[in-house]
């Protein structure tokens, strides 16, 4: 899918520089480390293989849900799952979403190439076992989008949502809402492209996916600094108000749309 028939592997230094630049410009959610973890961290089981999270009865998935449940202080496992899928989508696959939107590059974030480190609330770290691109800017746009869908949705986030449904009985529509929310916020983080261009990229990404397209929308908002940014407004609820923090997330569908837009404008 790189234009030469397969993934393009990058040396560790090249990948580290590319990923560090992305994180430095747009925030820590885009930070990924290249390669396997140090032996001590690997021996301690600090990192979970993402492909082991795709089974409802896996110990790794139970550990990840438990970390979110305890860290957020949710009342129920299914509420923890709904929060988890949103923060996971907005962290683990975020670099692939943003780099595609900016430069047409698709990092290989398929689950068998990814390690994740649980945090108290969310994901504390992400590693690419083999730093490589599934698609480069020189590839055909249709092939690049296909590579992104495969890496982010088909092999990773949608199977994870299905596993969380099986493990916690969380609603599939709400889980898919978390997937859409995480992907949209990852894509819309930058001010380096006009909001309308990013909105077109989002429509390109989500348009072929009927299970995601109706779960929210991007609105262009003028912030307190006068800058125009995209904000994702959810049509599903992650139940974060049932956590120990007892607050609604900024994009919560339980808050009237006008109130959400005013709150974003005040930032």
Tab-separated table of C-alpha atoms in Angstrom:
chain	number	residue	atom	x	y	z
A	1	UNK	CA	0.000	0.000	0.000
A	2	UNK	CA	3.006	2.262	-0.113
A	3	UNK	CA	2.943	2.288	-3.883
A	4	UNK	CA	5.412	-0.612	-4.018
A	5	UNK	CA	3.160	-3.405	-2.835
A	6	UNK	CA	3.710	-3.475	0.919
A	7	UNK	CA	4.524	-1.602	4.136
A	8	UNK	CA	7.612	0.595	4.165
A	9	UNK	CA	9.744	-0.130	7.218
A	10	UNK	CA	11.605	2.812	8.708
A	11	UNK	CA	14.729	2.711	10.814
A	12	UNK	CA	14.205	3.511	14.494
A	13	UNK	CA	15.806	6.971	14.323
A	14	UNK	CA	13.739	8.057	11.313
A	15	UNK	CA	10.541	6.837	12.932
A	16	UNK	CA	11.391	8.388	16.289
A	17	UNK	CA	12.033	11.767	14.669
A	18	UNK	CA	8.780	11.636	12.685
A	19	UNK	CA	6.696	10.597	15.662
A	20	UNK	CA	8.396	13.033	18.042
A	21	UNK	CA	7.783	15.906	15.625
A	22	UNK	CA	4.093	15.019	15.464
A	23	UNK	CA	3.784	14.896	19.252
A	24	UNK	CA	5.804	18.076	19.781
A	25	UNK	CA	3.579	20.022	17.408
A	26	UNK	CA	0.182	18.716	18.468
A	27	UNK	CA	0.431	17.192	21.933
A	28	UNK	CA	1.374	14.038	23.825
A	29	UNK	CA	-1.600	12.019	22.559
A	30	UNK	CA	0.309	11.648	19.268
A	31	UNK	CA	3.453	10.247	20.865
A	32	UNK	CA	4.462	6.717	19.932
A	33	UNK	CA	7.731	4.955	20.681
A	34	UNK	CA	9.409	2.776	18.044
A	35	UNK	CA	10.430	-0.813	18.741
A	36	UNK	CA	10.034	-3.310	21.554
A	37	UNK	CA	10.141	-2.121	25.188
A	38	UNK	CA	13.249	-2.432	27.364
A	39	UNK	CA	13.705	-5.954	28.791
A	40	UNK	CA	12.788	-4.920	32.335
A	41	UNK	CA	9.484	-3.387	31.212
A	42	UNK	CA	8.734	-6.377	28.993
A	43	UNK	CA	9.454	-8.812	31.841
A	44	UNK	CA	7.214	-6.837	34.191
A	45	UNK	CA	4.315	-7.042	31.739
A	46	UNK	CA	4.004	-3.267	31.584
A	47	UNK	CA	2.979	-3.371	27.908
A	48	UNK	CA	-0.036	-5.179	26.468
A	49	UNK	CA	-0.089	-6.468	22.879
A	50	UNK	CA	-3.033	-4.740	21.235
A	51	UNK	CA	-4.027	-7.872	19.325
A	52	UNK	CA	-4.585	-9.600	22.676
A	53	UNK	CA	-7.267	-7.012	23.499
A	54	UNK	CA	-9.587	-8.181	20.733
A	55	UNK	CA	-11.058	-11.165	22.574
A	56	UNK	CA	-13.829	-10.616	25.103
A	57	UNK	CA	-12.370	-13.185	27.507
A	58	UNK	CA	-8.697	-12.168	27.317
A	59	UNK	CA	-6.793	-11.368	30.493
A	60	UNK	CA	-5.230	-8.380	28.746
A	61	UNK	CA	-8.602	-6.821	27.982
A	62	UNK	CA	-9.756	-7.430	31.531
A	63	UNK	CA	-6.633	-5.693	32.804
A	64	UNK	CA	-7.178	-2.685	30.542
A	65	UNK	CA	-10.854	-2.317	31.487
A	66	UNK	CA	-10.013	-2.742	35.187
A	67	UNK	CA	-7.361	-0.012	34.978
A	68	UNK	CA	-9.914	2.397	33.475
A	69	UNK	CA	-12.628	1.330	35.927
A	70	UNK	CA	-10.404	1.935	38.946
A	71	UNK	CA	-8.734	5.035	37.539
A	72	UNK	CA	-11.969	6.812	36.640
A	73	UNK	CA	-13.997	5.509	39.565
A	74	UNK	CA	-16.876	4.394	37.369
A	75	UNK	CA	-19.850	2.635	38.942
A	76	UNK	CA	-20.087	-0.135	36.352
A	77	UNK	CA	-17.891	-2.089	33.973
A	78	UNK	CA	-19.891	-1.088	30.918
A	79	UNK	CA	-19.439	2.606	31.748
A	80	UNK	CA	-15.690	2.011	32.071
A	81	UNK	CA	-15.727	0.320	28.655
A	82	UNK	CA	-17.450	3.315	27.039
A	83	UNK	CA	-14.920	5.743	28.458
A	84	UNK	CA	-12.066	3.414	27.559
A	85	UNK	CA	-12.964	3.066	23.881
A	86	UNK	CA	-13.059	6.854	23.429
A	87	UNK	CA	-9.728	7.530	25.131
A	88	UNK	CA	-8.172	4.517	23.387
A	89	UNK	CA	-9.304	5.675	19.940
A	90	UNK	CA	-8.057	9.182	20.661
A	91	UNK	CA	-4.639	7.956	21.808
A	92	UNK	CA	-3.563	4.641	20.290
A	93	UNK	CA	-4.524	5.341	16.676
A	94	UNK	CA	-4.363	9.150	16.893
A	95	UNK	CA	-1.029	9.575	15.117
A	96	UNK	CA	-2.264	7.613	12.112
A	97	UNK	CA	-5.402	9.759	11.884
A	98	UNK	CA	-3.610	13.087	12.194
A	99	UNK	CA	-0.677	12.279	9.912
A	100	UNK	CA	-3.114	11.051	7.257
A	101	UNK	CA	-5.103	14.280	7.506
A	102	UNK	CA	-1.965	16.420	7.274
A	103	UNK	CA	0.369	14.589	4.915
A	104	UNK	CA	-1.316	11.444	3.607
A	105	UNK	CA	0.879	9.096	5.655
A	106	UNK	CA	-0.643	6.069	7.378
A	107	UNK	CA	1.312	4.529	10.235
A	108	UNK	CA	0.944	0.797	10.720
A	109	UNK	CA	-1.220	0.840	13.846
A	110	UNK	CA	-2.734	-2.555	13.135
A	111	UNK	CA	-3.094	-4.307	16.497
A	112	UNK	CA	-0.364	-6.933	15.980
A	113	UNK	CA	2.123	-4.089	15.485
A	114	UNK	CA	1.073	-2.106	18.579
A	115	UNK	CA	1.794	-2.329	22.312
A	116	UNK	CA	-0.167	-0.246	24.825
A	117	UNK	CA	0.594	0.646	28.413
A	118	UNK	CA	-2.433	1.048	30.695
A	119	UNK	CA	-2.775	4.260	32.669
A	120	UNK	CA	-4.911	5.250	35.622
A	121	UNK	CA	-7.401	6.886	33.262
A	122	UNK	CA	-6.621	6.274	29.613
A	123	UNK	CA	-3.499	4.977	27.920
A	124	UNK	CA	-0.087	5.818	29.381
A	125	UNK	CA	2.005	4.799	26.374
A	126	UNK	CA	1.952	3.422	22.819
A	127	UNK	CA	4.696	1.580	20.952
A	128	UNK	CA	5.021	0.495	17.326
A	129	UNK	CA	6.841	-2.810	17.339
A	130	UNK	CA	8.060	-2.271	13.776
A	131	UNK	CA	7.979	1.394	12.770
A	132	UNK	CA	6.552	1.481	9.265
A	133	UNK	CA	4.061	3.151	6.972
A	134	UNK	CA	1.184	1.358	5.307
A	135	UNK	CA	0.745	4.268	2.913
A	136	UNK	CA	2.937	7.194	1.949
A	137	UNK	CA	1.935	10.563	0.452
A	138	UNK	CA	2.837	9.322	-3.024
A	139	UNK	CA	0.169	6.593	-2.916
A	140	UNK	CA	-3.187	6.896	-4.664
A	141	UNK	CA	-5.766	8.628	-2.375
A	142	UNK	CA	-8.158	5.671	-2.559
A	143	UNK	CA	-5.394	3.290	-1.531
A	144	UNK	CA	-4.318	5.569	1.293
A	145	UNK	CA	-7.862	5.747	2.673
A	146	UNK	CA	-8.211	1.974	2.378
A	147	UNK	CA	-4.979	1.534	4.342
A	148	UNK	CA	-6.230	3.931	7.032
A	149	UNK	CA	-9.566	2.148	7.354
A	150	UNK	CA	-7.777	-1.190	7.662
A	151	UNK	CA	-5.258	0.007	10.246
A	152	UNK	CA	-7.540	2.148	12.389
A	153	UNK	CA	-11.031	0.665	12.026
A	154	UNK	CA	-11.289	-2.786	10.464
A	155	UNK	CA	-8.421	-4.523	12.200
A	156	UNK	CA	-8.301	-2.474	15.401
A	157	UNK	CA	-10.970	-0.190	16.852
A	158	UNK	CA	-14.096	-1.954	15.592
A	159	UNK	CA	-12.932	-5.418	16.765
A	160	UNK	CA	-11.965	-3.830	20.089
A	161	UNK	CA	-15.477	-2.384	20.379
A	162	UNK	CA	-16.936	-5.840	19.710
A	163	UNK	CA	-14.686	-7.365	22.380
A	164	UNK	CA	-15.725	-4.716	24.911
A	165	UNK	CA	-19.366	-5.415	24.057
A	166	UNK	CA	-18.809	-9.097	24.797
A	167	UNK	CA	-16.870	-8.444	27.998
A	168	UNK	CA	-19.083	-5.753	29.560
A	169	UNK	CA	-22.377	-5.707	27.595
A	170	UNK	CA	-21.823	-2.050	26.757
A	171	UNK	CA	-24.035	-0.907	23.889
A	172	UNK	CA	-22.495	-1.237	20.435
A	173	UNK	CA	-23.875	2.111	19.231
A	174	UNK	CA	-22.309	3.843	22.244
A	175	UNK	CA	-19.027	1.998	21.712
A	176	UNK	CA	-18.983	3.039	18.070
A	177	UNK	CA	-19.720	6.574	19.247
A	178	UNK	CA	-16.504	6.437	21.268
A	179	UNK	CA	-14.592	5.221	18.219
A	180	UNK	CA	-15.933	8.111	16.130
A	181	UNK	CA	-15.244	10.623	18.901
A	182	UNK	CA	-11.644	9.498	19.364
A	183	UNK	CA	-10.909	9.497	15.642
A	184	UNK	CA	-12.528	12.892	15.068
A	185	UNK	CA	-10.718	14.624	17.915
A	186	UNK	CA	-7.407	13.158	16.746
A	187	UNK	CA	-7.960	14.449	13.208
A	188	UNK	CA	-9.152	17.914	14.233
A	189	UNK	CA	-6.349	18.767	16.652
A	190	UNK	CA	-4.275	20.832	14.259
A	191	UNK	CA	-4.555	24.471	13.268
A	192	UNK	CA	-2.048	23.865	10.453
A	193	UNK	CA	-4.863	23.224	7.981
A	194	UNK	CA	-8.060	25.266	7.476
A	195	UNK	CA	-11.043	23.812	9.352
A	196	UNK	CA	-12.952	23.268	6.102
A	197	UNK	CA	-10.105	21.158	4.717
A	198	UNK	CA	-10.054	19.019	7.868
A	199	UNK	CA	-13.843	18.726	7.735
A	200	UNK	CA	-13.525	17.405	4.172
A	201	UNK	CA	-10.961	14.885	5.352
A	202	UNK	CA	-13.312	13.747	8.105
A	203	UNK	CA	-16.168	13.351	5.636
A	204	UNK	CA	-13.838	11.325	3.408
A	205	UNK	CA	-12.866	9.086	6.328
A	206	UNK	CA	-16.274	8.491	7.854
A	207	UNK	CA	-18.498	8.716	4.781
A	208	UNK	CA	-18.207	5.037	3.750
A	209	UNK	CA	-18.887	3.930	7.337
A	210	UNK	CA	-22.639	4.080	8.089
A	211	UNK	CA	-22.037	2.638	11.569
A	212	UNK	CA	-20.091	5.797	12.474
A	213	UNK	CA	-21.337	8.625	10.296
A	214	UNK	CA	-24.521	9.428	12.257
A	215	UNK	CA	-22.908	9.321	15.698
A	216	UNK	CA	-21.755	12.938	15.769
A	217	UNK	CA	-20.537	15.830	13.652
A	218	UNK	CA	-17.741	18.356	13.470
A	219	UNK	CA	-18.597	22.005	14.085
A	220	UNK	CA	-16.332	24.956	13.301
A	221	UNK	CA	-15.945	27.115	16.415
A	222	UNK	CA	-14.129	30.406	17.056
A	223	UNK	CA	-12.219	30.085	20.327
A	224	UNK	CA	-11.346	32.725	22.902
A	225	UNK	CA	-8.054	33.380	21.075
A	226	UNK	CA	-9.899	34.134	17.846
A	227	UNK	CA	-8.722	30.958	16.143
A	228	UNK	CA	-11.146	28.748	14.200
A	229	UNK	CA	-11.094	25.082	15.205
A	230	UNK	CA	-13.206	22.001	14.664
A	231	UNK	CA	-14.986	20.447	17.639
A	232	UNK	CA	-16.717	17.082	17.601
A	233	UNK	CA	-20.259	17.003	18.991
A	234	UNK	CA	-21.332	13.529	20.012
A	235	UNK	CA	-24.748	11.960	19.533
A	236	UNK	CA	-23.907	9.188	22.026
A	237	UNK	CA	-22.952	9.222	25.703
A	238	UNK	CA	-19.818	7.705	27.271
A	239	UNK	CA	-21.376	7.804	30.769
A	240	UNK	CA	-18.415	9.729	32.162
A	241	UNK	CA	-20.816	11.583	34.429
A	242	UNK	CA	-21.100	8.313	36.390
A	243	UNK	CA	-17.362	8.394	37.173
A	244	UNK	CA	-15.898	9.650	40.444
A	245	UNK	CA	-15.332	13.015	38.751
A	246	UNK	CA	-19.092	13.192	38.098
A	247	UNK	CA	-18.882	15.585	35.143
A	248	UNK	CA	-20.037	15.392	31.555
A	249	UNK	CA	-17.404	15.395	28.844
A	250	UNK	CA	-17.285	18.563	26.737
A	251	UNK	CA	-18.940	16.908	23.725
A	252	UNK	CA	-21.643	15.064	25.705
A	253	UNK	CA	-24.939	14.612	23.883
A	254	UNK	CA	-26.792	15.178	27.184
A	255	UNK	CA	-25.735	18.834	27.045
A	256	UNK	CA	-27.707	20.970	24.558
A	257	UNK	CA	-25.798	21.641	21.351
A	258	UNK	CA	-25.833	25.422	21.810
A	259	UNK	CA	-24.347	25.068	25.300
A	260	UNK	CA	-21.568	22.819	24.006
A	261	UNK	CA	-20.694	25.302	21.284
A	262	UNK	CA	-20.618	28.188	23.779
A	263	UNK	CA	-18.350	26.206	26.099
A	264	UNK	CA	-15.937	25.408	23.281
A	265	UNK	CA	-15.946	29.049	22.170
A	266	UNK	CA	-14.921	30.136	25.672
A	267	UNK	CA	-11.771	27.987	25.605
